[in-house]
mmCIF file of C-alpha atoms in Angstrom:
data_model
loop_
_atom_site.group_PDB
_atom_site.id
_atom_site.type_symbol
_atom_site.label_atom_id
_atom_site.label_comp_id
_atom_site.label_asym_id
_atom_site.label_seq_id
_atom_site.Cartn_x
_atom_site.Cartn_y
_atom_site.Cartn_z
ATOM 1 C CA MET Y 190 19.412 72.739 15.017
ATOM 2 C CA THR Y 191 20.748 69.330 14.000
ATOM 3 C CA THR Y 192 19.599 67.629 10.851
ATOM 4 C CA VAL Y 193 18.963 63.921 10.561
ATOM 5 C CA ASP Y 194 20.119 62.135 7.463
ATOM 6 C CA THR Y 195 17.049 60.214 6.265
ATOM 7 C CA ALA Y 196 18.591 58.954 3.036
ATOM 8 C CA PRO Y 197 18.350 55.161 2.737
ATOM 9 C CA THR Y 198 21.501 53.257 3.413
ATOM 10 C CA ARG Y 199 22.896 51.559 0.349
ATOM 11 C CA LEU Y 200 24.167 48.040 0.761
ATOM 12 C CA ALA Y 201 27.227 46.990 -1.091
ATOM 13 C CA ALA Y 202 26.527 44.658 -4.005
ATOM 14 C CA PRO Y 203 27.642 41.094 -3.260
ATOM 15 C CA ASP Y 204 30.716 39.813 -5.025
ATOM 16 C CA THR Y 205 29.089 37.244 -7.294
ATOM 17 C CA ALA Y 206 32.379 35.719 -8.306
ATOM 18 C CA ALA Y 207 33.387 35.182 -4.669
ATOM 19 C CA VAL Y 208 30.049 33.593 -3.803
ATOM 20 C CA LEU Y 209 30.246 31.182 -6.720
ATOM 21 C CA ALA Y 210 33.829 30.337 -5.844
ATOM 22 C CA ALA Y 211 32.850 29.579 -2.240
ATOM 23 C CA LEU Y 212 29.959 27.376 -3.301
ATOM 24 C CA GLY Y 213 32.098 25.474 -5.754
ATOM 25 C CA SER Y 214 35.098 25.038 -3.487
ATOM 26 C CA GLY Y 215 33.770 21.914 -1.755
ATOM 27 C CA GLU Y 216 33.197 18.512 -3.284
ATOM 28 C CA ARG Y 217 29.566 17.995 -4.174
ATOM 29 C CA PRO Y 218 27.916 14.821 -2.873
ATOM 30 C CA ARG Y 219 27.165 12.182 -5.449
ATOM 31 C CA PRO Y 220 23.434 12.117 -6.243
ATOM 32 C CA GLN Y 221 21.564 8.987 -5.214
ATOM 33 C CA GLY Y 222 20.561 6.494 -7.862
ATOM 34 C CA PRO Y 223 16.950 5.336 -8.314
ATOM 35 C CA LEU Y 224 17.321 2.333 -6.004
ATOM 36 C CA ALA Y 225 19.068 4.233 -3.209
ATOM 37 C CA ALA Y 226 16.607 7.125 -3.396
ATOM 38 C CA SER Y 227 13.631 4.749 -3.272
ATOM 39 C CA ALA Y 228 15.170 2.954 -0.289
ATOM 40 C CA THR Y 229 15.615 6.294 1.505
ATOM 41 C CA PHE Y 230 11.958 7.199 1.052
ATOM 42 C CA GLY Y 231 10.999 3.682 2.091
ATOM 43 C CA TRP Y 232 12.977 4.144 5.303
ATOM 44 C CA ARG Y 233 11.136 7.439 5.831
ATOM 45 C CA THR Y 234 7.865 5.516 5.676
ATOM 46 C CA LEU Y 235 9.067 3.109 8.356
ATOM 47 C CA LEU Y 236 10.305 5.945 10.579
ATOM 48 C CA ARG Y 237 6.722 7.143 10.868
ATOM 49 C CA ILE Y 238 5.990 4.008 12.871
ATOM 50 C CA LYS Y 239 8.818 4.876 15.285
ATOM 51 C CA HIS Y 240 7.345 8.302 15.977
ATOM 52 C CA VAL Y 241 3.679 7.243 15.775
ATOM 53 C CA PRO Y 242 3.491 3.603 16.989
ATOM 54 C CA GLU Y 243 -0.300 3.738 16.717
ATOM 55 C CA GLN Y 244 0.168 3.181 12.981
ATOM 56 C CA LEU Y 245 0.857 -0.478 13.786
ATOM 57 C CA PHE Y 246 -2.813 -0.892 14.714
ATOM 58 C CA ASP Y 247 -3.825 -1.580 11.117
ATOM 59 C CA VAL Y 248 -1.205 -4.310 10.657
ATOM 60 C CA THR Y 249 -1.649 -6.048 14.019
ATOM 61 C CA VAL Y 250 -4.986 -5.524 15.763
ATOM 62 C CA PHE Y 251 -7.073 -5.076 12.609
ATOM 63 C CA PRO Y 252 -6.044 -8.403 10.972
ATOM 64 C CA VAL Y 253 -6.535 -10.232 14.273
ATOM 65 C CA MET Y 254 -10.031 -8.795 14.640
ATOM 66 C CA LEU Y 255 -11.005 -9.784 11.098
ATOM 67 C CA THR Y 256 -9.639 -13.294 11.496
ATOM 68 C CA LEU Y 257 -11.287 -14.017 14.827
ATOM 69 C CA ILE Y 258 -14.651 -12.450 14.007
ATOM 70 C CA PHE Y 259 -15.174 -14.185 10.668
ATOM 71 C CA THR Y 260 -13.683 -17.508 11.756
ATOM 72 C CA TYR Y 261 -15.934 -17.920 14.779
ATOM 73 C CA LEU Y 262 -18.923 -16.260 13.097
ATOM 74 C CA PHE Y 263 -19.006 -18.446 9.976
ATOM 75 C CA GLY Y 264 -16.896 -21.474 10.903
ATOM 76 C CA GLY Y 265 -19.589 -23.629 12.475
ATOM 77 C CA ALA Y 266 -22.301 -22.692 9.972
ATOM 78 C CA LEU Y 267 -20.240 -23.151 6.796
ATOM 79 C CA ALA Y 268 -17.850 -25.981 7.647
ATOM 80 C CA GLY Y 269 -19.178 -27.580 10.790
ATOM 81 C CA SER Y 270 -16.274 -26.475 12.974
ATOM 82 C CA VAL Y 271 -13.729 -23.692 13.339
ATOM 83 C CA GLU Y 272 -10.830 -26.097 12.660
ATOM 84 C CA ALA Y 273 -12.310 -27.243 9.357
ATOM 85 C CA TYR Y 274 -13.248 -23.731 8.213
ATOM 86 C CA VAL Y 275 -9.891 -22.190 9.040
ATOM 87 C CA GLN Y 276 -8.164 -24.432 6.454
ATOM 88 C CA PHE Y 277 -10.286 -22.824 3.735
ATOM 89 C CA PHE Y 278 -10.771 -19.387 5.218
ATOM 90 C CA LEU Y 279 -7.370 -18.408 6.603
ATOM 91 C CA PRO Y 280 -5.624 -17.917 3.218
ATOM 92 C CA GLY Y 281 -8.578 -15.797 2.124
ATOM 93 C CA ILE Y 282 -8.632 -13.587 5.210
ATOM 94 C CA LEU Y 283 -4.866 -13.196 4.824
ATOM 95 C CA VAL Y 284 -5.507 -11.683 1.401
ATOM 96 C CA GLN Y 285 -8.312 -9.462 2.659
ATOM 97 C CA SER Y 286 -6.311 -8.224 5.653
ATOM 98 C CA ILE Y 287 -3.392 -7.137 3.467
ATOM 99 C CA LEU Y 288 -5.452 -5.594 0.681
ATOM 100 C CA MET Y 289 -7.577 -3.584 3.117
ATOM 101 C CA ILE Y 290 -4.538 -1.849 4.609
ATOM 102 C CA THR Y 291 -2.996 -0.936 1.243
ATOM 103 C CA MET Y 292 -5.234 2.149 1.214
ATOM 104 C CA TYR Y 293 -3.052 3.815 3.863
ATOM 105 C CA THR Y 294 -0.354 4.332 1.245
ATOM 106 C CA GLY Y 295 -2.613 6.854 -0.469
ATOM 107 C CA VAL Y 296 -3.789 8.340 2.825
ATOM 108 C CA ALA Y 297 -0.183 8.997 3.910
ATOM 109 C CA LEU Y 298 0.688 10.591 0.565
ATOM 110 C CA ASN Y 299 -2.361 12.856 0.675
ATOM 111 C CA THR Y 300 -1.429 13.860 4.227
ATOM 112 C CA ASP Y 301 2.004 14.911 2.955
ATOM 113 C CA ILE Y 302 0.301 16.991 0.276
ATOM 114 C CA GLU Y 303 -1.978 18.630 2.848
ATOM 115 C CA LYS Y 304 0.951 19.523 5.110
ATOM 116 C CA GLY Y 305 3.180 20.880 2.315
ATOM 117 C CA VAL Y 306 5.773 18.096 2.570
ATOM 118 C CA PHE Y 307 4.827 17.005 -0.944
ATOM 119 C CA ASP Y 308 6.194 20.214 -2.523
ATOM 120 C CA ARG Y 309 9.470 19.891 -0.644
ATOM 121 C CA ILE Y 310 9.914 16.314 -1.819
ATOM 122 C CA ARG Y 311 9.210 17.237 -5.442
ATOM 123 C CA SER Y 312 11.956 19.888 -5.321
ATOM 124 C CA LEU Y 313 14.663 17.387 -4.391
ATOM 125 C CA PRO Y 314 17.208 16.463 -7.102
ATOM 126 C CA VAL Y 315 16.402 12.742 -7.056
ATOM 127 C CA TRP Y 316 14.804 10.232 -9.377
ATOM 128 C CA ARG Y 317 11.267 11.560 -9.691
ATOM 129 C CA PRO Y 318 9.309 8.324 -8.988
ATOM 130 C CA SER Y 319 11.479 7.448 -5.968
ATOM 131 C CA ALA Y 320 9.165 9.117 -3.437
ATOM 132 C CA LEU Y 321 6.186 7.052 -4.584
ATOM 133 C CA VAL Y 322 8.092 3.812 -5.137
ATOM 134 C CA GLY Y 323 9.807 4.200 -1.764
ATOM 135 C CA ALA Y 324 6.514 4.726 0.040
ATOM 136 C CA LEU Y 325 5.103 1.582 -1.563
ATOM 137 C CA LEU Y 326 8.227 -0.430 -0.708
ATOM 138 C CA GLY Y 327 8.107 0.782 2.888
ATOM 139 C CA ASP Y 328 4.520 -0.377 3.140
ATOM 140 C CA VAL Y 329 5.554 -3.826 1.896
ATOM 141 C CA VAL Y 330 7.381 -4.226 5.216
ATOM 142 C CA ARG Y 331 4.138 -3.403 7.031
ATOM 143 C CA PHE Y 332 2.269 -5.924 4.885
ATOM 144 C CA THR Y 333 4.854 -8.561 5.742
ATOM 145 C CA LEU Y 334 4.337 -7.920 9.449
ATOM 146 C CA ALA Y 335 0.560 -8.235 9.013
ATOM 147 C CA SER Y 336 1.049 -11.525 7.147
ATOM 148 C CA VAL Y 337 3.131 -12.929 9.990
ATOM 149 C CA VAL Y 338 0.438 -11.916 12.505
ATOM 150 C CA VAL Y 339 -2.402 -13.530 10.524
ATOM 151 C CA LEU Y 340 -0.497 -16.729 9.787
ATOM 152 C CA GLY Y 341 0.631 -17.057 13.396
ATOM 153 C CA LEU Y 342 -2.944 -16.659 14.575
ATOM 154 C CA GLY Y 343 -4.106 -19.138 11.932
ATOM 155 C CA VAL Y 344 -1.685 -21.783 13.184
ATOM 156 C CA ALA Y 345 -2.931 -21.170 16.734
ATOM 157 C CA LEU Y 346 -6.510 -21.705 15.500
ATOM 158 C CA GLY Y 347 -5.610 -24.988 13.828
ATOM 159 C CA LEU Y 348 -4.284 -24.111 10.353
ATOM 160 C CA ARG Y 349 -2.099 -26.883 8.966
ATOM 161 C CA PRO Y 350 -0.542 -25.715 5.677
ATOM 162 C CA ARG Y 351 0.085 -28.792 3.564
ATOM 163 C CA GLY Y 352 2.346 -26.769 1.283
ATOM 164 C CA GLY Y 353 4.827 -26.398 4.119
ATOM 165 C CA VAL Y 354 7.101 -23.436 4.702
ATOM 166 C CA PRO Y 355 8.009 -23.042 0.985
ATOM 167 C CA GLY Y 356 4.350 -22.878 0.030
ATOM 168 C CA VAL Y 357 3.543 -20.326 2.725
ATOM 169 C CA LEU Y 358 6.508 -18.140 1.762
ATOM 170 C CA ALA Y 359 5.547 -18.301 -1.923
ATOM 171 C CA ALA Y 360 1.962 -17.375 -1.036
ATOM 172 C CA VAL Y 361 3.055 -14.355 1.002
ATOM 173 C CA GLY Y 362 5.477 -13.284 -1.744
ATOM 174 C CA LEU Y 363 2.753 -13.417 -4.392
ATOM 175 C CA LEU Y 364 0.398 -11.470 -2.125
ATOM 176 C CA LEU Y 365 3.021 -8.769 -1.545
ATOM 177 C CA VAL Y 366 3.578 -8.388 -5.291
ATOM 178 C CA PHE Y 367 -0.131 -7.839 -5.876
ATOM 179 C CA ALA Y 368 -0.427 -5.485 -2.875
ATOM 180 C CA PHE Y 369 2.451 -3.376 -4.224
ATOM 181 C CA ALA Y 370 0.723 -3.126 -7.595
ATOM 182 C CA LEU Y 371 -2.645 -2.318 -6.023
ATOM 183 C CA GLY Y 372 -1.030 0.502 -4.059
ATOM 184 C CA TRP Y 373 -0.600 2.479 -7.281
ATOM 185 C CA ILE Y 374 -4.368 2.957 -7.392
ATOM 186 C CA TRP Y 375 -4.313 4.693 -4.008
ATOM 187 C CA THR Y 376 -1.314 6.869 -4.890
ATOM 188 C CA TYR Y 377 -3.174 8.043 -7.979
ATOM 189 C CA LEU Y 378 -6.292 8.789 -5.918
ATOM 190 C CA ALA Y 379 -4.131 10.640 -3.379
ATOM 191 C CA LEU Y 380 -2.966 12.988 -6.140
ATOM 192 C CA ARG Y 381 -6.492 13.528 -7.425
ATOM 193 C CA LEU Y 382 -8.506 13.962 -4.219
ATOM 194 C CA ARG Y 383 -8.334 16.822 -1.748
ATOM 195 C CA THR Y 384 -8.296 15.215 1.686
ATOM 196 C CA PRO Y 385 -7.057 11.997 3.327
ATOM 197 C CA GLN Y 386 -10.651 11.236 4.333
ATOM 198 C CA ALA Y 387 -11.717 11.354 0.685
ATOM 199 C CA VAL Y 388 -8.898 8.976 -0.259
ATOM 200 C CA MET Y 389 -9.998 6.529 2.437
ATOM 201 C CA GLY Y 390 -13.641 6.767 1.382
ATOM 202 C CA TRP Y 391 -12.940 6.088 -2.297
ATOM 203 C CA SER Y 392 -10.526 3.296 -1.390
ATOM 204 C CA MET Y 393 -13.203 1.546 0.632
ATOM 205 C CA MET Y 394 -15.644 1.877 -2.276
ATOM 206 C CA VAL Y 395 -13.164 -0.042 -4.439
ATOM 207 C CA LEU Y 396 -11.964 -2.571 -1.867
ATOM 208 C CA MET Y 397 -15.307 -3.630 -0.426
ATOM 209 C CA PRO Y 398 -16.749 -5.128 -3.652
ATOM 210 C CA LEU Y 399 -13.345 -6.560 -4.617
ATOM 211 C CA THR Y 400 -12.915 -8.453 -1.344
ATOM 212 C CA PHE Y 401 -16.478 -9.388 -0.428
ATOM 213 C CA GLY Y 402 -17.390 -10.192 -4.031
ATOM 214 C CA SER Y 403 -14.751 -12.907 -4.207
ATOM 215 C CA ASN Y 404 -14.108 -16.461 -3.005
ATOM 216 C CA ILE Y 405 -12.610 -15.397 0.334
ATOM 217 C CA PHE Y 406 -15.475 -16.573 2.534
ATOM 218 C CA VAL Y 407 -17.266 -19.330 0.611
ATOM 219 C CA ASP Y 408 -16.839 -21.545 -2.429
ATOM 220 C CA PRO Y 409 -18.338 -19.808 -5.508
ATOM 221 C CA ALA Y 410 -20.106 -23.071 -6.372
ATOM 222 C CA THR Y 411 -22.655 -22.244 -3.667
ATOM 223 C CA MET Y 412 -23.522 -18.900 -5.286
ATOM 224 C CA PRO Y 413 -26.142 -18.036 -7.927
ATOM 225 C CA GLY Y 414 -24.939 -18.371 -11.520
ATOM 226 C CA TRP Y 415 -24.781 -14.642 -12.233
ATOM 227 C CA LEU Y 416 -22.756 -14.035 -9.069
ATOM 228 C CA GLN Y 417 -20.372 -16.867 -9.919
ATOM 229 C CA SER Y 418 -19.599 -15.091 -13.190
ATOM 230 C CA VAL Y 419 -18.745 -11.897 -11.329
ATOM 231 C CA VAL Y 420 -16.591 -13.703 -8.776
ATOM 232 C CA GLU Y 421 -14.680 -15.623 -11.446
ATOM 233 C CA VAL Y 422 -13.521 -12.438 -13.214
ATOM 234 C CA ASN Y 423 -12.587 -10.713 -9.962
ATOM 235 C CA PRO Y 424 -8.755 -10.453 -9.736
ATOM 236 C CA VAL Y 425 -8.957 -10.921 -5.970
ATOM 237 C CA SER Y 426 -10.552 -14.341 -6.547
ATOM 238 C CA HIS Y 427 -7.543 -15.386 -8.628
ATOM 239 C CA LEU Y 428 -5.259 -14.101 -5.897
ATOM 240 C CA VAL Y 429 -7.128 -15.988 -3.169
ATOM 241 C CA SER Y 430 -7.132 -19.203 -5.224
ATOM 242 C CA ALA Y 431 -3.393 -18.870 -5.832
ATOM 243 C CA VAL Y 432 -2.592 -18.133 -2.179
ATOM 244 C CA ARG Y 433 -4.887 -20.915 -0.965
ATOM 245 C CA GLY Y 434 -3.319 -23.352 -3.420
ATOM 246 C CA LEU Y 435 0.242 -22.434 -2.454
ATOM 247 C CA VAL Y 436 -0.498 -22.734 1.264
ATOM 248 C CA HIS Y 437 -2.022 -26.202 0.814
ATOM 249 C CA GLY Y 438 0.256 -27.436 -1.976
ATOM 250 C CA GLU Y 439 -2.476 -27.589 -4.611
ATOM 251 C CA VAL Y 440 -1.793 -24.429 -6.603
ATOM 252 C CA ALA Y 441 -2.912 -24.019 -10.199
ATOM 253 C CA GLY Y 442 -0.323 -22.373 -12.410
ATOM 254 C CA SER Y 443 -3.032 -20.426 -14.215
ATOM 255 C CA ASP Y 444 -4.002 -18.659 -10.973
ATOM 256 C CA VAL Y 445 -0.427 -17.586 -10.280
ATOM 257 C CA VAL Y 446 0.046 -16.363 -13.843
ATOM 258 C CA GLY Y 447 -3.279 -14.524 -13.686
ATOM 259 C CA VAL Y 448 -2.230 -12.688 -10.514
ATOM 260 C CA LEU Y 449 1.109 -11.676 -12.019
ATOM 261 C CA VAL Y 450 -0.606 -10.440 -15.183
ATOM 262 C CA TRP Y 451 -3.044 -8.346 -13.144
ATOM 263 C CA ALA Y 452 -0.175 -6.918 -11.077
ATOM 264 C CA ALA Y 453 1.825 -6.034 -14.168
ATOM 265 C CA ALA Y 454 -1.222 -4.430 -15.784
ATOM 266 C CA LEU Y 455 -1.931 -2.284 -12.722
ATOM 267 C CA VAL Y 456 1.637 -0.979 -12.614
ATOM 268 C CA ALA Y 457 1.783 -0.469 -16.379
ATOM 269 C CA VAL Y 458 -1.434 1.570 -16.440
ATOM 270 C CA LEU Y 459 -1.479 3.334 -13.060
ATOM 271 C CA GLY Y 460 2.270 3.964 -12.861
ATOM 272 C CA PRO Y 461 2.465 6.382 -15.839
ATOM 273 C CA LEU Y 462 -0.872 8.011 -14.929
ATOM 274 C CA THR Y 463 0.304 8.580 -11.363
ATOM 275 C CA MET Y 464 3.660 9.995 -12.447
ATOM 276 C CA ARG Y 465 1.999 12.357 -14.930
ATOM 277 C CA ARG Y 466 -0.274 13.637 -12.185
ATOM 278 C CA TYR Y 467 2.683 13.826 -9.794
ATOM 279 C CA ARG Y 468 4.602 15.951 -12.291
ATOM 280 C CA ASP Y 469 1.740 18.260 -13.277
ATOM 281 C CA ARG Y 470 0.098 18.814 -9.901
ATOM 282 C CA ALA Y 471 0.300 22.460 -8.866
#
């Protein structure tokens, strides 16, 4: 009768010194700096468009729909003609179109969290805020594309910017600065809420009163006194006034300064809060 050796096979202990020597034999790559790491994550944001072109809907079709609907709906009633109304309205709808799509920064981040990509990114040996800053910078490219679409449509509808090309470029630049700062609100919400749908819902609750309770559609002088007070303290109203002034060459310096102060305040407050939540999230 043969016997079977059932004793467990013992594996030889690895040579720790040899393993460490092998790992250390090659030259380690130089770690990316904050700017390079942020640019890499920004490029990752843009690559999503390559693989999912439908993401361009919110920066192309959506702004066109808003512009056409509100221009032809209110133009004749408020200004007598579409051509007259578009001079006042187009800079405002440009602001609304860009601000409404900033929410997708938070939606994309929350989607990464839901799929587990978030934990992988946090484990990388890079500058900790680079993932968030890069995502926001990548979205600035999308906002620029949306601005070009809205302005091109505005010119086709009869917009004649008296501020010329420099004024239009300055207006878009100021809008992008504020949109970047506003995006920190959505990144913070993305780290606090559980689903992308929740992030979108809360974002709409913030954006709707900010945009519709402003001077985008009509002159505040036509509003009741109590509503004028609300509109005047709305940061979006300052942004619209600044953009409208730059486009038509009649900008007030106080509006531009007010927008920059609001943008700086948003980053100063939401940036540290977001990074603390980013670091502590389990």
